[in-house]
């Protein structure tokens, strides 16, 4: 240090650090180290477990929200798993090394006061940070399960401070601290993406990643389709059932789950031009980027404008399909619940959604009116009980009129003495064959729709490899 005043300042800061506590003249203040992650400032400091468990809790100074697809202004997290929090709590009451890693919280930069005390390295400063009482609470960016687990563990060991049962655990926790990093960031989309990238303690479902992570163009497309669709917005699932029910109730709605967000994302990508060529998420991302880049260049538009325009087109056709295709039509008119729909219709599965999406994609590739093709889709036998007589090994059986061994498999129910169509499985091969069946059916019925079975369309969709010719008729 170059001056005695600086020495005194740093000594005072060091004393505060050695004190190991956070005073709260405002919401809270801390001495820490300011550094940067690219353009984002971040401040790291150490807090005793007691302070986290008693003050930095969800009930007092920290905030968390279950991610809400309709909210573009509130940062959200995945729902909390009680079992996972219980495992952390148990670990903290049993271990003599209760290390939890760094908790990450976030707050907009204009909500805090930062006083730089001393530069200690290139790009690193010793600082004092204050969150005034007028500021909003910081949100948990990474570590919500650890905060809950730590709070529960502390309450357990301190329930009876004189008890010998948790004497050793109390001693371990009382002498322990935890590192916290405060991100000076308030953009919900940035925080959601960071949350997805950092969440490694418990795997995040593909559907929640699809709806939260905006770093992939396939997710952005799926998010826009989900948010803008009149009929999918309230029926797309991405949270656990308990959290989803609570979120719906808070909005005065009933939880009526239909398709997972990951399936809606894949369906949107298919209609956008990917078809069934997406053998991996990376391949889907590459194809979409190529499609959007080419369209942006062709139309002299920005990439994000092309993505939004494509999403709007997909929403328009899917919402139209919801008013026309049996099952969906009844749901659109509030005459059928999702549970009833799943019981009675073959396109209630993600595989069924993919079939409809890819037939629409084939129509777009063939240059046909997608609404006309949807009207033709509405004429197909979508109910599970749309069965016909057939013969197998000389024995009379019943099979589904169109989707046998693709979307459904019919078996004889000995309890009821009747044939019943159940799901055939969600394999790619099965729903690809269902797509072929629908396209072949249309080709037989109409010369105009036969264009959907031409090689360039089937190749562009990914149902055949270019050069192999049209699939033989079965």
XYZ file of C-alpha atoms in Angstrom:
474
model
C 0.000 0.000 0.000
C 1.403 3.419 -0.907
C 0.002 5.652 1.847
C -0.740 5.391 5.535
C -4.388 6.395 4.928
C -4.721 3.504 2.543
C -3.113 1.241 5.124
C -5.672 2.352 7.688
C -8.560 1.848 5.284
C -7.436 -1.642 4.347
C -6.801 -2.492 7.997
C -10.337 -1.424 8.855
C -11.687 -3.532 6.006
C -9.546 -6.467 7.094
C -10.913 -6.162 10.624
C -14.415 -6.299 9.203
C -13.530 -9.402 7.223
C -11.981 -11.054 10.293
C -15.124 -10.227 12.243
C -17.007 -12.633 10.014
C -20.397 -10.978 10.408
C -22.702 -8.818 8.368
C -24.213 -5.776 10.023
C -27.498 -4.606 8.609
C -27.923 -0.845 8.956
C -29.688 -1.105 5.602
C -30.966 -4.419 4.287
C -27.407 -5.626 4.582
C -23.847 -4.525 3.993
C -20.635 -6.418 3.451
C -16.941 -6.053 2.778
C -15.934 -8.048 -0.270
C -14.005 -8.201 -3.491
C -15.379 -6.610 -6.662
C -14.439 -8.247 -9.962
C -16.056 -8.750 -13.346
C -17.490 -11.536 -15.475
C -17.160 -9.805 -18.823
C -19.325 -6.698 -18.452
C -21.134 -7.941 -15.344
C -19.807 -6.733 -11.948
C -19.791 -9.264 -9.105
C -18.883 -8.970 -5.438
C -17.748 -11.961 -3.384
C -17.800 -12.017 0.416
C -17.992 -14.509 3.275
C -20.967 -14.926 5.589
C -21.269 -17.120 8.719
C -23.786 -19.934 8.415
C -25.745 -18.356 11.259
C -26.257 -15.135 9.281
C -27.498 -17.034 6.249
C -29.827 -19.228 8.309
C -31.261 -16.403 10.389
C -31.163 -13.360 8.092
C -30.431 -14.209 4.476
C -33.518 -16.406 4.141
C -36.383 -16.445 1.659
C -38.642 -15.045 4.379
C -36.409 -12.038 5.060
C -33.704 -10.781 2.689
C -33.584 -13.159 -0.257
C -36.261 -13.726 -2.891
C -37.039 -16.598 -5.227
C -39.839 -17.221 -7.749
C -40.881 -20.358 -9.599
C -40.200 -19.590 -13.246
C -43.322 -18.211 -14.937
C -43.356 -18.330 -18.732
C -45.743 -15.351 -18.847
C -43.476 -13.065 -16.848
C -40.790 -11.313 -18.840
C -39.752 -9.036 -15.948
C -39.418 -11.341 -12.937
C -36.364 -13.603 -12.702
C -37.426 -17.156 -11.903
C -35.960 -20.454 -10.785
C -36.903 -24.095 -11.059
C -39.237 -25.332 -8.342
C -37.624 -26.499 -5.106
C -37.290 -30.217 -4.499
C -38.015 -30.844 -0.830
C -36.127 -34.143 -0.940
C -33.023 -32.470 -2.325
C -33.139 -29.765 0.370
C -33.568 -32.487 3.016
C -30.423 -34.251 1.758
C -28.441 -31.027 2.130
C -29.858 -30.439 5.609
C -28.952 -33.982 6.662
C -25.423 -33.534 5.303
C -24.937 -30.332 7.312
C -26.022 -31.959 10.581
C -23.788 -35.007 10.047
C -20.555 -33.704 8.524
C -17.528 -32.172 10.213
C -16.759 -30.484 6.876
C -20.040 -28.731 6.005
C -18.897 -27.129 2.764
C -21.580 -25.997 0.327
C -19.640 -24.035 -2.256
C -20.520 -20.491 -3.264
C -24.068 -19.173 -3.126
C -24.881 -16.750 -5.914
C -27.433 -13.984 -5.552
C -28.284 -11.127 -7.893
C -29.626 -7.583 -7.795
C -29.765 -4.725 -10.337
C -26.651 -2.567 -10.134
C -28.678 0.599 -9.488
C -30.135 -0.986 -6.328
C -26.812 -1.107 -4.436
C -24.140 1.281 -3.204
C -20.552 0.196 -3.836
C -17.576 2.010 -2.280
C -14.190 1.035 -3.680
C -11.668 0.879 -0.847
C -8.521 -0.397 -2.544
C -7.477 -2.052 -5.790
C -5.818 -5.339 -4.867
C -5.148 -6.818 -8.334
C -5.812 -6.159 -11.979
C -9.591 -5.910 -12.219
C -10.142 -6.650 -8.513
C -11.054 -4.140 -5.779
C -11.689 -4.407 -2.058
C -15.107 -2.769 -1.633
C -17.889 -2.044 0.786
C -21.344 -2.858 -0.566
C -24.631 -1.667 0.924
C -28.133 -2.674 -0.092
C -30.372 0.169 1.175
C -33.739 -0.503 2.771
C -35.346 1.134 -0.256
C -33.913 -1.505 -2.604
C -35.596 -4.682 -3.706
C -34.409 -7.953 -2.224
C -31.621 -9.823 -4.008
C -32.805 -12.986 -5.768
C -31.165 -16.387 -5.425
C -29.373 -17.139 -8.688
C -27.658 -20.371 -7.670
C -28.041 -22.154 -4.350
C -31.732 -22.033 -3.468
C -31.682 -25.648 -2.269
C -28.573 -24.925 -0.198
C -30.161 -21.869 1.405
C -33.228 -23.905 2.357
C -31.164 -26.895 3.496
C -28.887 -24.687 5.584
C -31.844 -22.855 7.152
C -33.570 -26.127 8.029
C -30.342 -27.606 9.444
C -29.742 -24.535 11.610
C -33.281 -24.643 12.984
C -32.816 -28.322 13.763
C -29.584 -27.932 15.728
C -30.770 -24.762 17.505
C -34.209 -26.074 18.469
C -32.752 -26.908 21.882
C -29.319 -25.251 22.284
C -28.656 -27.220 25.483
C -29.359 -30.580 23.884
C -26.461 -32.988 23.438
C -28.067 -34.608 20.402
C -26.783 -31.985 17.976
C -23.958 -30.555 20.067
C -21.239 -31.491 17.564
C -23.325 -30.309 14.605
C -23.980 -26.981 16.359
C -20.255 -26.528 16.920
C -19.452 -27.308 13.282
C -22.088 -24.941 11.913
C -21.305 -22.127 14.365
C -17.682 -22.058 13.257
C -18.500 -22.424 9.545
C -19.100 -19.805 6.911
C -20.149 -19.746 3.316
C -18.975 -17.714 0.346
C -21.541 -15.567 -1.428
C -21.253 -13.829 -4.774
C -23.547 -10.902 -5.508
C -24.106 -10.402 -9.244
C -24.925 -6.789 -10.093
C -27.385 -7.764 -12.796
C -31.129 -7.341 -13.190
C -31.989 -8.567 -16.711
C -34.361 -11.551 -16.189
C -33.364 -13.285 -19.437
C -29.664 -13.011 -18.575
C -30.253 -14.321 -15.056
C -32.401 -17.207 -16.299
C -29.721 -18.290 -18.755
C -26.996 -18.027 -16.094
C -29.192 -20.045 -13.721
C -29.468 -22.856 -16.268
C -25.724 -22.847 -16.943
C -24.834 -22.907 -13.236
C -27.398 -25.444 -12.010
C -25.361 -28.586 -11.559
C -26.464 -29.763 -8.107
C -29.740 -31.202 -9.430
C -30.402 -31.875 -13.107
C -32.869 -29.459 -14.660
C -35.580 -31.010 -16.793
C -35.343 -30.544 -20.544
C -38.673 -28.713 -20.472
C -37.568 -26.144 -17.896
C -34.316 -25.583 -19.797
C -36.349 -25.102 -22.979
C -38.497 -22.442 -21.352
C -35.757 -20.676 -19.327
C -32.543 -20.774 -21.343
C -32.468 -18.072 -24.017
C -28.951 -18.805 -25.232
C -30.153 -21.314 -27.881
C -32.279 -20.216 -30.831
C -34.418 -23.384 -30.577
C -35.328 -22.379 -27.016
C -36.146 -18.810 -28.043
C -38.421 -20.134 -30.787
C -40.123 -22.558 -28.399
C -40.527 -19.880 -25.725
C -42.188 -17.462 -28.131
C -44.542 -20.130 -29.467
C -45.481 -21.164 -25.923
C -46.035 -17.617 -24.683
C -47.946 -16.389 -27.716
C -50.158 -19.399 -28.396
C -53.696 -18.928 -27.166
C -54.123 -22.629 -26.533
C -50.646 -23.845 -25.538
C -49.625 -21.067 -23.126
C -51.665 -22.457 -20.214
C -51.168 -26.120 -21.101
C -47.403 -26.363 -21.613
C -45.644 -27.966 -18.639
C -42.173 -27.083 -17.389
C -42.394 -27.197 -13.568
C -43.031 -30.113 -11.256
C -46.721 -30.852 -10.704
C -46.840 -29.390 -7.186
C -45.142 -26.129 -8.164
C -47.198 -25.869 -11.361
C -50.439 -26.308 -9.437
C -49.393 -23.607 -6.972
C -48.408 -21.226 -9.765
C -51.712 -21.765 -11.590
C -53.669 -21.259 -8.370
C -51.867 -17.964 -7.725
C -53.261 -16.775 -11.070
C -56.751 -18.036 -10.394
C -56.396 -20.867 -12.888
C -56.599 -24.642 -12.846
C -53.512 -26.691 -13.655
C -54.378 -28.604 -16.826
C -51.120 -30.069 -18.203
C -50.901 -31.190 -21.800
C -47.527 -31.173 -23.575
C -44.077 -30.682 -21.991
C -42.220 -27.540 -23.086
C -39.468 -29.643 -24.668
C -42.069 -31.274 -26.961
C -43.533 -27.886 -27.932
C -40.008 -26.665 -28.706
C -39.358 -29.684 -30.953
C -42.716 -29.281 -32.691
C -42.017 -25.596 -33.329
C -38.594 -26.435 -34.741
C -40.138 -29.094 -36.993
C -42.651 -26.633 -38.454
C -39.891 -24.041 -38.879
C -38.212 -26.428 -41.312
C -36.193 -28.883 -39.238
C -38.680 -31.706 -39.729
C -37.296 -34.916 -38.217
C -33.688 -34.180 -39.113
C -32.820 -33.272 -35.519
C -31.135 -36.422 -34.270
C -29.498 -34.355 -31.512
C -30.228 -30.940 -29.925
C -26.979 -29.620 -31.439
C -28.105 -30.720 -34.899
C -31.482 -29.026 -34.368
C -29.710 -25.829 -33.329
C -27.426 -25.883 -36.371
C -30.314 -26.447 -38.799
C -32.408 -23.668 -37.266
C -29.509 -21.226 -37.321
C -28.936 -22.024 -40.992
C -32.633 -21.615 -41.837
C -32.966 -18.338 -39.943
C -29.692 -16.927 -41.301
C -30.715 -17.684 -44.884
C -34.141 -16.123 -44.386
C -32.658 -13.057 -42.680
C -30.325 -12.544 -45.636
C -33.096 -13.169 -48.162
C -35.479 -10.715 -46.492
C -32.826 -8.207 -45.336
C -33.975 -8.540 -41.725
C -32.271 -9.061 -38.395
C -31.995 -12.625 -37.109
C -34.168 -11.943 -34.057
C -36.854 -10.472 -36.323
C -36.864 -13.622 -38.424
C -37.144 -15.819 -35.318
C -40.093 -13.764 -34.063
C -41.780 -13.791 -37.472
C -41.377 -17.571 -37.696
C -42.776 -17.988 -34.188
C -45.801 -15.876 -35.124
C -46.416 -18.007 -38.212
C -46.192 -21.202 -36.174
C -48.525 -19.839 -33.487
C -51.072 -18.843 -36.119
C -51.207 -22.306 -37.664
C -51.095 -24.228 -34.349
C -53.849 -22.086 -32.852
C -55.901 -22.645 -36.000
C -55.272 -26.394 -35.698
C -56.467 -26.255 -32.097
C -59.849 -25.009 -33.295
C -60.185 -27.669 -35.985
C -58.613 -31.020 -35.071
C -60.820 -33.331 -32.967
C -59.866 -33.357 -29.314
C -58.012 -30.084 -29.569
C -61.218 -28.457 -30.815
C -63.127 -29.611 -27.722
C -60.339 -28.396 -25.459
C -60.338 -25.003 -27.193
C -64.051 -24.746 -26.433
C -63.477 -25.798 -22.785
C -65.551 -28.935 -23.319
C -62.675 -31.315 -22.638
C -59.936 -31.364 -20.002
C -56.362 -32.372 -20.738
C -56.851 -35.558 -18.699
C -59.930 -36.504 -20.732
C -58.116 -35.644 -23.952
C -55.186 -37.901 -23.049
C -57.572 -40.741 -22.311
C -59.489 -40.532 -25.594
C -57.144 -39.226 -28.312
C -53.971 -40.586 -29.904
C -52.355 -37.168 -30.489
C -52.288 -36.401 -26.763
C -48.719 -37.701 -26.542
C -45.627 -35.768 -27.575
C -45.291 -38.242 -30.468
C -48.788 -37.300 -31.663
C -47.908 -33.612 -31.514
C -44.801 -34.353 -33.608
C -46.921 -36.084 -36.246
C -49.186 -33.056 -36.666
C -46.239 -30.644 -36.603
C -44.298 -32.549 -39.242
C -47.296 -32.910 -41.559
C -47.693 -29.126 -41.322
C -43.960 -28.834 -42.035
C -44.406 -31.023 -45.131
C -47.209 -28.734 -46.324
C -44.972 -25.680 -45.932
C -42.108 -27.414 -47.776
C -44.508 -28.335 -50.595
C -45.735 -24.744 -50.857
C -49.283 -25.705 -49.863
C -51.778 -23.767 -47.773
C -51.072 -25.023 -44.250
C -54.626 -24.263 -43.137
C -56.018 -26.451 -45.903
C -53.770 -29.298 -44.728
C -54.954 -28.742 -41.142
C -58.538 -29.041 -42.381
C -57.583 -32.393 -43.924
C -55.873 -33.443 -40.695
C -59.155 -32.736 -38.910
C -60.820 -35.459 -40.982
C -58.467 -38.217 -39.794
C -59.417 -40.754 -37.070
C -57.740 -39.291 -33.960
C -59.823 -41.019 -31.300
C -58.392 -44.132 -29.686
C -61.652 -45.996 -30.282
C -61.547 -45.424 -34.051
C -61.010 -49.150 -34.688
C -61.649 -51.450 -37.633
C -61.737 -55.216 -38.085
C -58.612 -56.954 -39.354
C -57.185 -60.453 -39.579
C -54.007 -61.882 -38.082
C -53.011 -65.510 -38.565
C -56.575 -66.258 -39.609
C -57.968 -64.715 -36.438
C -60.276 -61.706 -36.403
C -58.798 -58.774 -34.508
C -59.407 -55.037 -34.194
C -56.819 -52.388 -35.028
C -56.766 -48.620 -35.206
C -58.008 -47.228 -38.507
C -54.767 -45.338 -39.232
C -52.219 -45.279 -36.410
C -51.863 -48.946 -35.436
C -48.271 -49.770 -34.316
C -47.260 -46.115 -34.676
C -49.114 -43.943 -32.156
C -51.225 -46.771 -30.705
C -51.202 -50.534 -30.250
C -54.518 -52.353 -29.873
C -54.844 -55.296 -27.467
C -57.714 -57.409 -26.187
C -58.737 -56.434 -22.657
C -59.752 -59.642 -20.882
C -61.413 -57.662 -18.063
C -63.835 -55.830 -20.322
C -63.936 -58.379 -23.125
C -63.211 -55.673 -25.710
C -60.373 -54.450 -27.887
C -58.613 -51.373 -26.531
C -56.017 -49.063 -28.082
C -53.147 -48.020 -25.831
C -49.956 -46.099 -26.566
C -47.475 -47.821 -28.859
C -44.475 -46.004 -27.431
C -42.771 -42.732 -28.245
C -39.904 -43.976 -30.405
C -38.738 -41.825 -33.288
C -39.248 -44.682 -35.729
C -42.881 -45.061 -34.656
C -43.934 -41.456 -35.100
C -41.928 -41.091 -38.307
C -43.931 -43.999 -39.717
C -47.125 -42.256 -38.551
C -46.069 -39.139 -40.465
C -45.504 -41.241 -43.590
C -48.942 -42.830 -43.205
C -50.682 -39.469 -42.961
C -48.822 -38.063 -45.977
C -49.513 -41.220 -48.005
C -53.202 -41.013 -47.076
C -53.384 -37.416 -48.261
C -51.507 -38.267 -51.480
C -54.092 -40.954 -52.326
C -56.982 -38.587 -51.676
C -55.831 -35.503 -53.553
C -53.575 -34.703 -56.480
C -52.777 -31.360 -54.873
C -51.753 -32.959 -51.555
C -49.682 -35.562 -53.419
C -46.998 -32.876 -53.635
C -46.253 -33.618 -49.972
C -44.984 -37.048 -50.990
C -42.517 -35.806 -53.579
C -38.856 -36.585 -52.956
C -37.697 -32.984 -52.287
C -40.344 -32.638 -49.563
C -39.662 -36.003 -47.920
C -35.935 -35.350 -48.139
C -36.279 -31.849 -46.696
C -38.388 -33.258 -43.902
C -35.796 -35.944 -43.154
C -38.021 -38.944 -43.871
C -35.824 -40.156 -46.738
C -32.244 -39.612 -47.760
C -31.885 -37.670 -50.989
C -31.296 -40.058 -53.878
C -33.163 -43.004 -52.390
C -36.430 -42.211 -54.114
C -39.940 -42.315 -52.780
C -40.552 -44.927 -50.057
C -42.322 -47.966 -51.431
C -46.019 -48.186 -50.677
C -47.082 -50.695 -48.071
